Coordinates of C-alpha atoms and ligand atoms in Angstrom, one line a residue:
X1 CA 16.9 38.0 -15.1
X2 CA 17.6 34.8 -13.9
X3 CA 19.0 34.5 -10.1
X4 CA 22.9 33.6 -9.5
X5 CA 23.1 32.3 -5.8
X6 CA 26.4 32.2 -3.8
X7 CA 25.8 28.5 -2.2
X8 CA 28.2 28.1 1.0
X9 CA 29.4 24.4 2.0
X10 CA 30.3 21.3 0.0
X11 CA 28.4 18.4 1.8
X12 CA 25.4 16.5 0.6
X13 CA 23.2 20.0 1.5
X14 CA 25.1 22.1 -0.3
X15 CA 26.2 20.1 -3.4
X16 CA 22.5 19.4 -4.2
X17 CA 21.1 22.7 -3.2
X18 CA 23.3 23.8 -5.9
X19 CA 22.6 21.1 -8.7
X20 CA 18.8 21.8 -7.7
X21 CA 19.4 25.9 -8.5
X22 CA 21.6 24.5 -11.5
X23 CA 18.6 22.5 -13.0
X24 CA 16.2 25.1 -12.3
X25 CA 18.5 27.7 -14.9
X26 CA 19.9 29.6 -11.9
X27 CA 24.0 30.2 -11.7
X28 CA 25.7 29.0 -8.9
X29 CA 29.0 30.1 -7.2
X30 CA 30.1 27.5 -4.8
X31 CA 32.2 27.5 -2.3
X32 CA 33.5 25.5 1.1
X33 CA 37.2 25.8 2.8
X34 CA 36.7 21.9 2.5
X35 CA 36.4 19.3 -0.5
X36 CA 33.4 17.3 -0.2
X37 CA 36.4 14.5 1.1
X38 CA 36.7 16.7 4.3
X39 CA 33.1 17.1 5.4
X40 CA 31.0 15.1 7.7
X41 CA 28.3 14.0 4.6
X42 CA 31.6 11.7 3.2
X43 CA 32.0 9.8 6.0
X44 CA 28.6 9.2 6.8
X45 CA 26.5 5.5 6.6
X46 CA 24.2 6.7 3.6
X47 CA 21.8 4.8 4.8
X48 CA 18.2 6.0 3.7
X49 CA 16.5 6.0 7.1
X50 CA 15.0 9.2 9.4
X51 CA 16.9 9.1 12.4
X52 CA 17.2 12.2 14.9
X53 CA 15.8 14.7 12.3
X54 CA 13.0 16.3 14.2
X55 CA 11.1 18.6 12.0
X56 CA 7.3 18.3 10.5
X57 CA 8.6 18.4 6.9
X58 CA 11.0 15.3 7.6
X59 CA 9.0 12.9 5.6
X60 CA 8.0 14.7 3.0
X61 CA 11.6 15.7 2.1
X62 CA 12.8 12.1 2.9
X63 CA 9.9 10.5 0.4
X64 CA 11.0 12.9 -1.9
X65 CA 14.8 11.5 -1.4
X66 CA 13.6 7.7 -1.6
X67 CA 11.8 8.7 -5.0
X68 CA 14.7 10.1 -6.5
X69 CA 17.1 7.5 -5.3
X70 CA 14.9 4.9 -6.6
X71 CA 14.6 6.2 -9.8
X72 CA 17.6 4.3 -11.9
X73 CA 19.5 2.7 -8.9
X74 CA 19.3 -0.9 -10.5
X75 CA 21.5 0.6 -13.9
X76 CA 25.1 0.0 -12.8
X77 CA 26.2 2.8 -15.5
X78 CA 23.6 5.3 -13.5
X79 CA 22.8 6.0 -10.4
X80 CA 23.4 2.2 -9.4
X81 CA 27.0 3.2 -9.5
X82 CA 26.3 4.9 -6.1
X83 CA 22.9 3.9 -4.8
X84 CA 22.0 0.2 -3.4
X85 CA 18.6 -1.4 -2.4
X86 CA 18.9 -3.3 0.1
X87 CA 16.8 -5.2 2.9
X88 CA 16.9 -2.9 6.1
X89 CA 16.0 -4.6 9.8
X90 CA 15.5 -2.5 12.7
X91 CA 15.0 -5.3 16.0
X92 CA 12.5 -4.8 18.8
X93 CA 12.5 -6.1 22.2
X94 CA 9.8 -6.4 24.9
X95 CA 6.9 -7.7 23.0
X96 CA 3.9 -7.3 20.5
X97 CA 2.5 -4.3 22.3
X98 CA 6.0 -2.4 22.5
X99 CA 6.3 -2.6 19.3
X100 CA 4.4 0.7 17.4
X101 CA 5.2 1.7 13.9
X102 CA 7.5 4.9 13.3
X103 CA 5.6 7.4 11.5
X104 CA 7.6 7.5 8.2
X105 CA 6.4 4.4 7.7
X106 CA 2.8 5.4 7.5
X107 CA 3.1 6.6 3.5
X108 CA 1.2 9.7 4.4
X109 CA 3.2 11.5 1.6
X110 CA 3.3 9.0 -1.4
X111 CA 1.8 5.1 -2.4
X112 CA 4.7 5.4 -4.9
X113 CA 7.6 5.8 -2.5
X114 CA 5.3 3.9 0.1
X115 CA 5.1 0.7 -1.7
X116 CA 8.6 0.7 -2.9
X117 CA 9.4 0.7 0.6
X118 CA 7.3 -2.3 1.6
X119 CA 7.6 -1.7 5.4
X120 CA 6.5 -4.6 7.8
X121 CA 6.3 -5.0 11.1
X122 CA 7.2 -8.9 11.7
X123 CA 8.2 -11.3 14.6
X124 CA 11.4 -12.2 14.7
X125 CA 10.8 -15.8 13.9
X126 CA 8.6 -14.1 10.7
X127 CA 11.7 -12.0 9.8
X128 CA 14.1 -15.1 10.3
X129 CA 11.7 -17.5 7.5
X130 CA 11.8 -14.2 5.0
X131 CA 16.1 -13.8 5.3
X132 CA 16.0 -17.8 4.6
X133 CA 13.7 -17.9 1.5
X134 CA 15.3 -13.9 0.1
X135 CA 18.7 -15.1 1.2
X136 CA 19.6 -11.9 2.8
X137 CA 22.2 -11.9 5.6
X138 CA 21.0 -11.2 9.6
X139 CA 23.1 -11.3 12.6
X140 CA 23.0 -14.3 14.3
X141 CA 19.5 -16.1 14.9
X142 CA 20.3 -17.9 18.8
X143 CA 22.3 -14.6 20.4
X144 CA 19.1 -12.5 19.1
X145 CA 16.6 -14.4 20.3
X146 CA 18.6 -14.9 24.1
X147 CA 19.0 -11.4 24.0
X148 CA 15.2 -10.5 24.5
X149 CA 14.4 -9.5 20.8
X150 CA 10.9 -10.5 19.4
X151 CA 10.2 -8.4 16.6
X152 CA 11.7 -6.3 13.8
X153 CA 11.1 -3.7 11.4
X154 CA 11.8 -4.8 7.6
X155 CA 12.2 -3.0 4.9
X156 CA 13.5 -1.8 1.7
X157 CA 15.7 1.0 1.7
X158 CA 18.6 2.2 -0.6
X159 CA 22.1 3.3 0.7
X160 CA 24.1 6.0 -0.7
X161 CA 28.3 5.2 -1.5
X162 CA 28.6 9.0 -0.1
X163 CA 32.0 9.1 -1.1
X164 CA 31.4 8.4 -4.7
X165 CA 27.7 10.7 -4.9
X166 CA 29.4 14.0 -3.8
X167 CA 32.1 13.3 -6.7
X168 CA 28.8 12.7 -9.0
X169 CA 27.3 15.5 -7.6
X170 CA 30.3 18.2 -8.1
X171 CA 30.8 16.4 -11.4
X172 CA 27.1 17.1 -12.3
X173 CA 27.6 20.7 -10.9
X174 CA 31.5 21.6 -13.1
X175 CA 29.0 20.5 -15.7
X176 CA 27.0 23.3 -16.0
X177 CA 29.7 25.1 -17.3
X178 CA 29.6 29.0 -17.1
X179 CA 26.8 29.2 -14.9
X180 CA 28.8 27.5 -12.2
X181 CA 31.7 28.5 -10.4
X182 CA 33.2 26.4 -8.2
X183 CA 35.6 27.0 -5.4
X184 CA 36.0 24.3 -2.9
X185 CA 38.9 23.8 -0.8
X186 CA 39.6 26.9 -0.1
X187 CA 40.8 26.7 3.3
X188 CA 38.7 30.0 4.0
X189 CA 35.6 29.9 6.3
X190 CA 33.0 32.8 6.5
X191 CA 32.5 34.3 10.3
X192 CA 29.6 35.7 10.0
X193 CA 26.4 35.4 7.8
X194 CA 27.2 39.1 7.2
X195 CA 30.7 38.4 5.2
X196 CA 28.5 35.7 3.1
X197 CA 26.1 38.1 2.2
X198 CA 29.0 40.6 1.3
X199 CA 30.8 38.0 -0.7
X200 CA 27.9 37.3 -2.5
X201 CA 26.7 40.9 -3.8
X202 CA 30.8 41.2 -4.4
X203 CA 30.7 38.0 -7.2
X204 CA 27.2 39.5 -8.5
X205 CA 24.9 37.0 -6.6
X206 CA 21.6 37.9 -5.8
X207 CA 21.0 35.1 -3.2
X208 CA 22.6 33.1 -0.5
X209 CA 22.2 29.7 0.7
X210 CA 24.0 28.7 3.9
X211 CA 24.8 25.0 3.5
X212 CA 27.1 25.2 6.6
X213 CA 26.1 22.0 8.8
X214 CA 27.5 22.0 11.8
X215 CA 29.6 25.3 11.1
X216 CA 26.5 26.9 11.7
X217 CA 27.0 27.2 15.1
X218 CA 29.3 29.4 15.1
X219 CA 29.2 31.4 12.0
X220 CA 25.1 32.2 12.9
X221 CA 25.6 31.8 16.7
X222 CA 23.2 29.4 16.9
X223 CA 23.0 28.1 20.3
X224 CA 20.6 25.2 19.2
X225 CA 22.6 23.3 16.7
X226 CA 24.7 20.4 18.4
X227 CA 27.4 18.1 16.7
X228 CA 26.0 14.5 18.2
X229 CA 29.0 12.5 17.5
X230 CA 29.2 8.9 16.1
X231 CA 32.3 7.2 15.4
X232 CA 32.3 3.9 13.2
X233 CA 34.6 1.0 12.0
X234 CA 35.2 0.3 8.9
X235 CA 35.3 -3.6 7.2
X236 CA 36.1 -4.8 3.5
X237 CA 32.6 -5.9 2.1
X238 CA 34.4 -7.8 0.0
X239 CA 36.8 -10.2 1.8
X240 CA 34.8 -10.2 5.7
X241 CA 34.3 -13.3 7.0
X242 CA 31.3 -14.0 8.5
X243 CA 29.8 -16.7 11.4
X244 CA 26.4 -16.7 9.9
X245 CA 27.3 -17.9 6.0
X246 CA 24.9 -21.3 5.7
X247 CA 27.0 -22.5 2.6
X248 CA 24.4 -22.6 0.3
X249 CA 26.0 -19.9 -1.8
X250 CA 25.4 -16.2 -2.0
X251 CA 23.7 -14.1 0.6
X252 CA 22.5 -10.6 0.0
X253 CA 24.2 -7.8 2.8
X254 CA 21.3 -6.3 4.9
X255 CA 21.6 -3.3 6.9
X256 CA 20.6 -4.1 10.4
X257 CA 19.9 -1.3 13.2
X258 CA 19.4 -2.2 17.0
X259 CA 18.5 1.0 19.5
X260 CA 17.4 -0.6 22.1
X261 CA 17.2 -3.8 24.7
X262 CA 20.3 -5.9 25.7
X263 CA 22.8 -4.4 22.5
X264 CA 21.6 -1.3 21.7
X265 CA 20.7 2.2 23.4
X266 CA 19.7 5.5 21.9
X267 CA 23.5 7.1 22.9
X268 CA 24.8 3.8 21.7
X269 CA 23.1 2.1 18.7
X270 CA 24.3 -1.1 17.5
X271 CA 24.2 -0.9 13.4
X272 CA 25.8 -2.1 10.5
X273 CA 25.5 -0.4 7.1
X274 CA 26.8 -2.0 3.9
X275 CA 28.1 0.9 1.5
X276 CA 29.9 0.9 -1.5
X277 CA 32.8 -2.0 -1.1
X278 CA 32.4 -1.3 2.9
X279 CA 30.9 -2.5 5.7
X280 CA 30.2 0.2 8.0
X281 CA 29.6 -0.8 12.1
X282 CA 28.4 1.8 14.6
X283 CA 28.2 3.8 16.6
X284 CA 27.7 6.4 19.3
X285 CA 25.1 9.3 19.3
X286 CA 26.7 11.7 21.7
X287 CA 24.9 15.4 21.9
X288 CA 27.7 18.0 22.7
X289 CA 31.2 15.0 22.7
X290 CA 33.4 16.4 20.3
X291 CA 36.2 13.9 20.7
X292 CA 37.8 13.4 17.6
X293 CA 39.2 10.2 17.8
X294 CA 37.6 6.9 18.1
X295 CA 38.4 5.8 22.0
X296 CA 40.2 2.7 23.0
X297 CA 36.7 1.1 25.0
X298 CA 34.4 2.9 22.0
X299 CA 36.8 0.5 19.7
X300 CA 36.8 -2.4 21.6
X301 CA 32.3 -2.1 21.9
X302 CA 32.7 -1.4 17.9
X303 CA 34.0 -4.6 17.6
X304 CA 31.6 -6.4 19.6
X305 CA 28.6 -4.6 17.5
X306 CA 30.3 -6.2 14.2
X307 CA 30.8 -9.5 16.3
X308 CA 26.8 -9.3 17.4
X309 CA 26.1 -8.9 13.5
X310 CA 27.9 -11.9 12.3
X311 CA 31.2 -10.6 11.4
X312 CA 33.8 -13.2 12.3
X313 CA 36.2 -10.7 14.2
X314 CA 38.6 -13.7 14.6
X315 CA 39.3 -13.7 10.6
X316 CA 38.6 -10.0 9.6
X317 CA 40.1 -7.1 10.6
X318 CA 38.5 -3.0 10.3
X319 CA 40.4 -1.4 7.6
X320 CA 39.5 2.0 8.9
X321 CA 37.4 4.0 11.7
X322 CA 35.9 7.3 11.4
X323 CA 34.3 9.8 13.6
X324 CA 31.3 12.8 12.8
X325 CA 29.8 15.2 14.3
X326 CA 25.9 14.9 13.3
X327 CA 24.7 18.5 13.0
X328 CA 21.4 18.1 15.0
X329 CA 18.8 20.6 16.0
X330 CA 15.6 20.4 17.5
X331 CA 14.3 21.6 14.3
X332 CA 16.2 21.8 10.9
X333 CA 16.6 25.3 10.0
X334 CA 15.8 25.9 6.5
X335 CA 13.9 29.5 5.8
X336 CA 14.5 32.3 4.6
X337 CA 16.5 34.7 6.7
X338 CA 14.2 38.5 6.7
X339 CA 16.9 40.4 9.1
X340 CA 19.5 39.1 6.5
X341 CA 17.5 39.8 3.2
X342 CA 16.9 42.9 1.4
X343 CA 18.7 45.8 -0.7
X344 CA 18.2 43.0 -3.9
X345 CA 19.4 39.8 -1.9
X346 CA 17.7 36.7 -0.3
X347 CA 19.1 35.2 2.2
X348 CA 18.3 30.8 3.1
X349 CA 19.8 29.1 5.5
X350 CA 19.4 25.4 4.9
X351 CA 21.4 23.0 8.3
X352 CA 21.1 21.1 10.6
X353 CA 19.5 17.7 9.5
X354 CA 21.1 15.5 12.2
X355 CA 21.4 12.2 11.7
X356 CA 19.1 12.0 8.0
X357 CA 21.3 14.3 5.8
X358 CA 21.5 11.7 3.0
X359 CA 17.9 10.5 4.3
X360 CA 16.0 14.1 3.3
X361 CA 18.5 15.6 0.9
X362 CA 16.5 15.7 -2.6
X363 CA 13.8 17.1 -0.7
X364 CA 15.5 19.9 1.4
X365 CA 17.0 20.9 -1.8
X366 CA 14.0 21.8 -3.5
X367 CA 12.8 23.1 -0.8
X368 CA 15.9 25.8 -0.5
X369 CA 15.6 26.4 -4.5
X370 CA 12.3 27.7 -4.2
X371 CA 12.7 29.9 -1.0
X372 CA 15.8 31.3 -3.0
X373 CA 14.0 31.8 -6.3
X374 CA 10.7 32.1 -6.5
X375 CA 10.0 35.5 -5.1
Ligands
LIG401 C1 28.6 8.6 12.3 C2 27.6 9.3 11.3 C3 26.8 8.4 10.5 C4 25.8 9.0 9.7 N1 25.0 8.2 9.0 C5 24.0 8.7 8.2 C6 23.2 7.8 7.5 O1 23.4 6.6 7.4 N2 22.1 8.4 6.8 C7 21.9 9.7 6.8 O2 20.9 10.1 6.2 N3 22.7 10.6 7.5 C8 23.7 10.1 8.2 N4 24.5 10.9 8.9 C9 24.2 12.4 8.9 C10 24.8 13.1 7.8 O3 26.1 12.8 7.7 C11 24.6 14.6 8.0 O4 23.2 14.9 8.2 C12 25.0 15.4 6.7 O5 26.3 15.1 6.4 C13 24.9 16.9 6.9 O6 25.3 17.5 5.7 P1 25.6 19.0 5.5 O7 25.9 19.2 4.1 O8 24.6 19.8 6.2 O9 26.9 19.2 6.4 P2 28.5 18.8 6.1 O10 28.6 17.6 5.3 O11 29.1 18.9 7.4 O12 29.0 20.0 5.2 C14 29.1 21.3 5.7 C15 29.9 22.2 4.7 O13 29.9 23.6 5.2 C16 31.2 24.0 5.2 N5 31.4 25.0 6.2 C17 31.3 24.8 7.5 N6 31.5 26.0 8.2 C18 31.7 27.0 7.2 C19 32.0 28.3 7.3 N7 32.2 29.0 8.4 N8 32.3 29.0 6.1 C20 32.2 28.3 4.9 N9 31.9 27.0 4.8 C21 31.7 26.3 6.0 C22 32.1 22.8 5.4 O14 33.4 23.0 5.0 C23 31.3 21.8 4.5 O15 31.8 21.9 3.2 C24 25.6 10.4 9.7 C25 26.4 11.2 10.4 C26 27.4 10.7 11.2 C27 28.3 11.6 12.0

């Protein structure tokens, strides 16, 4: 008999975890107290790059992301409707021999997904002659080079419109019909891995997968899971004006990430991510700050960061700012859960990807689908 698993949370986990137990033949009942609107996947950069996600199967799952991602993102009536390819640039400061290469660039786990990436390690006068002759947009040449900055990272990565995948995702999952119930929005939160298990036999489920994030914490009392907070400002892709525009016609957006030297830090990275019809400036990562709001000096350094990138803050204003609470770990916890399982019922727990949930997604969804049905 084929398995029906009860699938808690409606972010990027828990969405694809289902449509992965969905394409496998498997029935799904899904439910969160919050539409995929409310969680912290929607507001997220979507950028495709491992970032405070700390666990040996991190690049495998995020190859297997990139692969799947790739796959159709340049037909606007597919998957281009929500996925971009983009150049990426990471800067460098303090000189060639500071400069190592991060491990997920190494293509241990695929040529396929390695070579689409085409990762270099360049100097920034290198990476300056490349944006000229592609025509992709960088922040401005003089202010990077004053500021200490001698190489960069380029690459090419794709960036998810989170906002409209999770709708394609929950689309994809109503589609299946009878074998999937849905029940988002609910307002009602489990307390204990206990009640999920409970709920499940209840509804004639035979596994569980908790896709819980950052509600983890409390619900499995798991003292290791931290919210690392960013907040981020929001422009119109469309209408920005920018300082760096040569006026020789169009320039492709490229998403540009500085963690260290004179404009960057780890607790305060300077990025910009172009997503969807926004451009998205950052950020903060803040283990254990669970303001809420975005704070009147974190605004005012948000705007610098977009300033630093070549957004002409003079002319364009944010149209929005957000804050999240990354669910980070020192290690993701996906496995299966033996106190939990038994009496006819697994029990997965699959949180607490930090600051790569859209970057390892495809692959911790597989993952989860076969702890939960192939026994
Ligand atoms: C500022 C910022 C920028 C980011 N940028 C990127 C990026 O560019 N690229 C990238 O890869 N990642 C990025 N991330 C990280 C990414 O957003 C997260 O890793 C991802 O959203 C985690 O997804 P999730 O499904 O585990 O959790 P969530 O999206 O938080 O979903 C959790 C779900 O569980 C439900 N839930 C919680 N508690 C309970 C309970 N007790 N009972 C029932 N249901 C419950 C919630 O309602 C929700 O539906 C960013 C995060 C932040 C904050």
């Amino acid at each position: 008999m084929a398995s029906k698993v009860l699938v808690v949370g409606s972010g990027v986990i828990g969405l694809r975890t289902a449509l992965e137990l969905l394409r496998r033949g498997a029935a799904v009942r899904l439910v969160s107290p919050a539409v995929p609107s409310s969680t912290c996947s929607h507001g997220a950069g979507g950028l495709w790059m491992p970032f405070h996600c700390d666990d040996g199967r991190t690049n495998r799952w995020s190859y297997e992301t990139l692969e799947e991602l790739s796959s159709g993102c340049e037909d606007p009536e597919g998957r281009g409707r929500y996925v971009e390819s983009l150049p990426a640039v990471s800067f460098k400061a303090g000189g060639d021999s500071a400069v190592g290469l991060p491990d997920w660039a190494s293509g241990e786990w695929s040529d396929a997904a390695s070579s689409s990436l085409d990762f270099r390690r360049l100097t920034v006068d290198e990476l300056y002659r490349e944006a000229k002759s592609g025509r992709f947009r960088l922040p401005p040449r003089a202010a990077i080079v004053d500021a200490g900055y001698t190489h960069a990272w380029l690459f090419r990565t794709r960036i998810v419109d989170a906002p409209l995948a999770l709708s394609a995702m929950l689309d994809e999952v109503r589609s299946h019909g009878g074998r999937a119930e849905v029940d988002v929005g609910t307002g009602r939160s489990y307390g204990t891995p206990g009640e999920m298990a409970d709920d499940a036999r209840r509804h004639g489920c035979d596994a569980v997968a908790n896709c819980t994030g950052l509600g983890a914490r409390k619900v499995c009392g798991d003292g290791e899971l931290v919210g690392a907070r960013g907040a981020l400002i929001h422009f119109d892709r469309r209408s920005v004006a920018w300082t760096t525009d040569d006026g020789e016609g169009p320039m492709t957006d490229a998403s540009v990430t500085i963690e260290g030297g004179a404009f960057g830090s780890p607790t305060h990275p300077c990025y910009m991510i172009p997503r969807g019809d926004m451009l998205v400036v950052g950020g903060t990562y803040l283990e254990g700050d669970d303001e809420p709001d975005v704070r009147p000096d974190e605004r005012r350094g948000l705007l610098e960061n977009a300033r630093r990138m070549g957004i002409d803050v003079g002319r364009s204003e944010p149209v929005g700012e957000w804050v999240g609470l990354r669910p980070y770990r020192p290690t993701c916890r996906l496995e299966v859960d033996e106190g939990l399982s038994g009496e006819g019922l697994r029990f997965v727990h699959s949180y607490g990807y930090g600051g790569s949930g859209w970057t390892v997604f495809v692959g911790a969804a597989r993952d989860a689908a076969s702890l939960l049905l192939d026994r």
